[in-house]
Each structure stands twice: as structure tokens, then as C-alpha cells.
Amino acid sequence: MSNSDNSPKHGVNTRLAHAGYQPQSFFGFVNPPVVHASTVLFPDASAIETRNQPYTYGTYGTPTTDALNAAMDELEGSHGTIALPSGLAAVTVPFMATLGAGDHLLVVDSIYAPTRNFCDQMLARFGVETSYYDPGIGAGIEQLIRANTKLVHTEAPGSNTFEMQDIPAIAEVAHAHGALVSMDNTWATPLYFKPLDHGVDISIHAATKYPAGHSDVLIGTVSANQKAWPALWKTFSMLGVCAAPDDSYMTLRGLRTMGVRLERHQKSALEIAGALEGRPGVARVLHPALESFPGYELWKRDFGGSSGIFSIVLDVADSERFRAKAHAFLDALQIFGLGYSWGGYESLAVHANLSDRTIAMPPREGPVIRLQIGLEDSQDLLADIERGLAAAARA
Ligand SMILES: *Cc1c(COP(=O)(O)O)cnc(C)c1O
């Protein structure tokens, strides 16, 4: 299953600079052209009948989307990649590719909330049953697998609360029972975790986040191994959910600097997370690369780094006050913006809504504040968080 044999020997930044890079195909211009296209012309009637040429219609790909997909294949060690118009589409299309009426799906409870909505509301309508499992389940997932379980969907670390998962153990059990394994790998990017090397069949990215990196693009990618690729490609081409040319270009452009950006996100996030640990007003810091974090050992075993998003749990004795304290914290911030998404250059904070959880229950000590640590100077960000904590203490 490991793809490491055919992965390039170069370091990650060298690969980021050259993945999907083919200047000789474009008259020597360094970057691929942004191909805006629906129609592709054929030289004659027989060629259009056999469709025997590299490009046939805009929905099936262009040199621009191919460059992005080739770059992702190199980074993920995958057989094929598709690019879709959002990260959410990158989650939902693999479900449609692998599941049908009467099938059972296992999804981690610490899942990105819109993924849960899709399973409970859309897949249910099409006769697919979803059950949720504890992120710490590991090989124990065997007890939840049924004869009709076709897919085990993972996400590590979990959304907002950052629970780690034992991906290789889950993959081994799932495969022994004939199920495929998908993973939302958005947090780590392929730089810090390569799911296919750990037994996952389908790796998903909200490339909106670090790959695009500037809060101005919505895009998703799905990279599959040889086993999962035919169904993924077939479903993708039937649905017509192709990423737009400018967004594909911007994402490839973002990948070129993702390594240096992530180094900075990682360093600042670790500095800030470390400084907040044990600080009065902060009950816990939820960051997989902190030794105190329950998933730390798994993170250290499997991941090559940590990115710039983590959460803090405010220390609030009275649960009636959670919302007021969270709002006081957020409203005092001057540098952090209040808004969804992450992976851009600017810092963001939100009060995480964990009301959908059924197994991985929210912390009891206080509200969960999710922090996206941007590229600003970390001492300024820490001072901003201090402002928030002081306001929460007063509220
Ligand atoms: C943001 C996010 C998505 C969805 O990405 P969009 O491009 O915003 O649709 C999916 N999964 C995870 C883990 C995310 O954080």
C-alpha cells in the first residue's frame, strides 16, 4: 500500500516548487496558462467520435487543472487527483463515488460539521446509513463494522477539538472487512501527513485553506490510490463538479509557497499554544503537538509537523456563562478577525459550536475558542489573546 517507493527523493520545498511544473509544454513560461474553456475542437469527425485526444471538454480537465492535480499527486503519492469547487464538495463526492442504497458508512464523531449534515440529511435520503465513532477507537472499530460497511471516513486531527486518530490501525481493520478508507487531511496538508502511505485509499483537502492560502479561493481536491480511483473519476465526471480555472491556478500558485508559510504558521502556533498552557483563564489548550495533549503520541508517531490552527478552552466555572465569556473574549480582539475558515495569512478566531457531537463530547470547563494563527508577528497575536482573556475574566 505504501507509495513511498515511487515518491520523489527531494525535500518538500523542492517538490512544492516543481510539482506539476512543465514550462517546456508552454513555450518556456514558468507557470501554466489559465485555460478558460468549455469547448475543445477536434481535427475531424472521426476524432470527435473516438474522443482520442488529451482534452475533450472543459468539465473533464484542462492544462490548468491537470497541473494542479499532478502537483497534488506528487505530494500525496496518489494515482489520481480531482479538483472540485469547494472543500465540502471534496468531502461529498467521494461518498457518492463509494456508497449506494443499503450501504453503511462509519464517520468519526469529531467531524467537520457540514460533513455530518451531508451524511444525515443527503445520504440518508439515498438509503445510506451513517454511524459515528469515537476518534480514539483505533482497531476497536472492528466492532462497528457491518457486512454492508463500505467506507470508513476519518479526519485527524478532529475539527475544532483536534482529537487524533490511529489511522493505520483503522485502515487495517477496514480493509480486512472489504471497506475503503477516506480521510479529510486538511489540517496537516500533504506536507505533514501523507494518508496513502498510512493505508488510506482517498485523501481529501479543503485546498481553500493552506494550499490556496489567502482567503480568496474556494477549492477542494481528492487524491486516490489505484483501487479507489476509477469510481472517483467516474462519479466526478458524471456530476460535473469541476473546479474553476482561475481558482485552480491560484491554488497551484499557493502551493509554491505553502512550505514556507506552514513553517511560520507552525512556529507561531506552537509558541502561542505553549504560552497559553497553564495560564489563568485557560483551562486547556487543544493542540496535537503539545505533549500534554491526549493525541500527542499518535501525532508524533505519524505526522511530520503541525499547522496553525488549534483551540483553547476558557476556564469558566458556570456553564450558563460560557457564551458571554466567549463573546467577551472575541469582541476584545483587535488583530484576530472573527470569521470562518482558516489557512489564510491572517489570524482568525471563532467560538466553536460543538452541539452536534454525540460521542466526542465538548469540554466541560468552558467554551472552545478556535484560533487560526496567521503570518503576523506572534508577540502581537499573543498580546491580542491576552486582551481577550482579560475581557473574558471581567465579563
Ligand atoms: C473548511 C473545511 C472543509 C470545507 O472546505 P470549504 O472549501 O470551506 O468548503 C472541509 N473539511 C475541513 C476539515 C475543513 O476545515
Tab-separated table of N, CA, C and O in Angstrom, residues 8 17 42 68 108 121 126 130 137 192 206 215 252 277 312 325 342 346 368:
chain	number	residue	atom	x	y	z
A	8	PRO	N	9.173	11.101	-4.905
A	8	PRO	CA	10.456	11.707	-5.257
A	8	PRO	C	11.386	11.795	-4.043
A	8	PRO	O	10.941	11.866	-2.916
A	17	ALA	N	8.095	23.419	-5.177
A	17	ALA	CA	8.474	24.364	-6.232
A	17	ALA	C	8.332	23.749	-7.619
A	17	ALA	O	8.112	24.462	-8.597
A	42	PHE	N	-11.924	19.378	-32.252
A	42	PHE	CA	-11.320	18.136	-32.758
A	42	PHE	C	-10.960	18.356	-34.223
A	42	PHE	O	-11.648	19.124	-34.922
A	68	LEU	N	-2.431	21.377	-11.487
A	68	LEU	CA	-2.731	21.306	-10.051
A	68	LEU	C	-2.865	19.851	-9.595
A	68	LEU	O	-2.293	19.454	-8.571
A	108	VAL	N	-16.147	9.542	11.813
A	108	VAL	CA	-15.639	9.944	13.129
A	108	VAL	C	-16.524	11.060	13.700
A	108	VAL	O	-16.977	11.942	12.964
A	121	GLN	N	-28.479	14.117	6.264
A	121	GLN	CA	-29.615	14.634	5.512
A	121	GLN	C	-29.631	14.189	4.055
A	121	GLN	O	-30.683	13.865	3.528
A	126	PHE	N	-30.795	8.889	0.322
A	126	PHE	CA	-30.458	7.926	-0.730
A	126	PHE	C	-30.248	6.517	-0.168
A	126	PHE	O	-29.681	5.658	-0.837
A	130	THR	N	-25.478	6.123	8.232
A	130	THR	CA	-24.200	6.569	8.804
A	130	THR	C	-24.200	6.309	10.297
A	130	THR	O	-25.181	6.624	10.978
A	137	ILE	N	-11.003	5.370	18.805
A	137	ILE	CA	-11.404	3.956	18.711
A	137	ILE	C	-10.294	3.029	18.208
A	137	ILE	O	-10.202	1.872	18.625
A	192	TYR	N	2.616	17.467	6.045
A	192	TYR	CA	2.783	16.952	7.403
A	192	TYR	C	2.135	15.592	7.620
A	192	TYR	O	2.326	14.974	8.651
A	206	ALA	N	-9.593	20.420	1.865
A	206	ALA	CA	-10.181	21.725	1.609
A	206	ALA	C	-8.971	22.588	1.225
A	206	ALA	O	-8.322	23.180	2.081
A	215	SER	N	-7.357	33.293	1.647
A	215	SER	CA	-8.772	33.606	1.931
A	215	SER	C	-9.517	34.170	0.722
A	215	SER	O	-10.471	34.930	0.890
A	252	LEU	N	-2.512	26.332	-7.359
A	252	LEU	CA	-1.169	25.864	-7.739
A	252	LEU	C	-0.128	26.913	-7.340
A	252	LEU	O	0.941	26.594	-6.812
A	277	GLU	N	-0.675	27.592	27.684
A	277	GLU	CA	-0.861	26.419	28.535
A	277	GLU	C	-0.606	26.785	29.993
A	277	GLU	O	0.437	27.359	30.305
A	312	ILE	N	-8.391	26.836	22.298
A	312	ILE	CA	-8.224	26.939	23.738
A	312	ILE	C	-9.599	26.765	24.373
A	312	ILE	O	-10.627	27.100	23.769
A	325	LYS	N	-18.809	34.707	28.176
A	325	LYS	CA	-17.346	34.788	28.306
A	325	LYS	C	-16.685	34.658	26.923
A	325	LYS	O	-15.728	35.366	26.607
A	342	TRP	N	-9.939	29.035	7.532
A	342	TRP	CA	-8.594	29.225	8.071
A	342	TRP	C	-7.602	28.887	6.968
A	342	TRP	O	-8.001	28.585	5.844
A	346	GLU	N	-3.990	35.652	7.501
A	346	GLU	CA	-4.422	36.478	8.629
A	346	GLU	C	-5.025	35.619	9.744
A	346	GLU	O	-5.615	34.580	9.493
A	368	VAL	N	-15.081	26.587	23.819
A	368	VAL	CA	-13.919	26.297	22.975
A	368	VAL	C	-13.757	27.443	21.975
A	368	VAL	O	-14.675	27.742	21.209
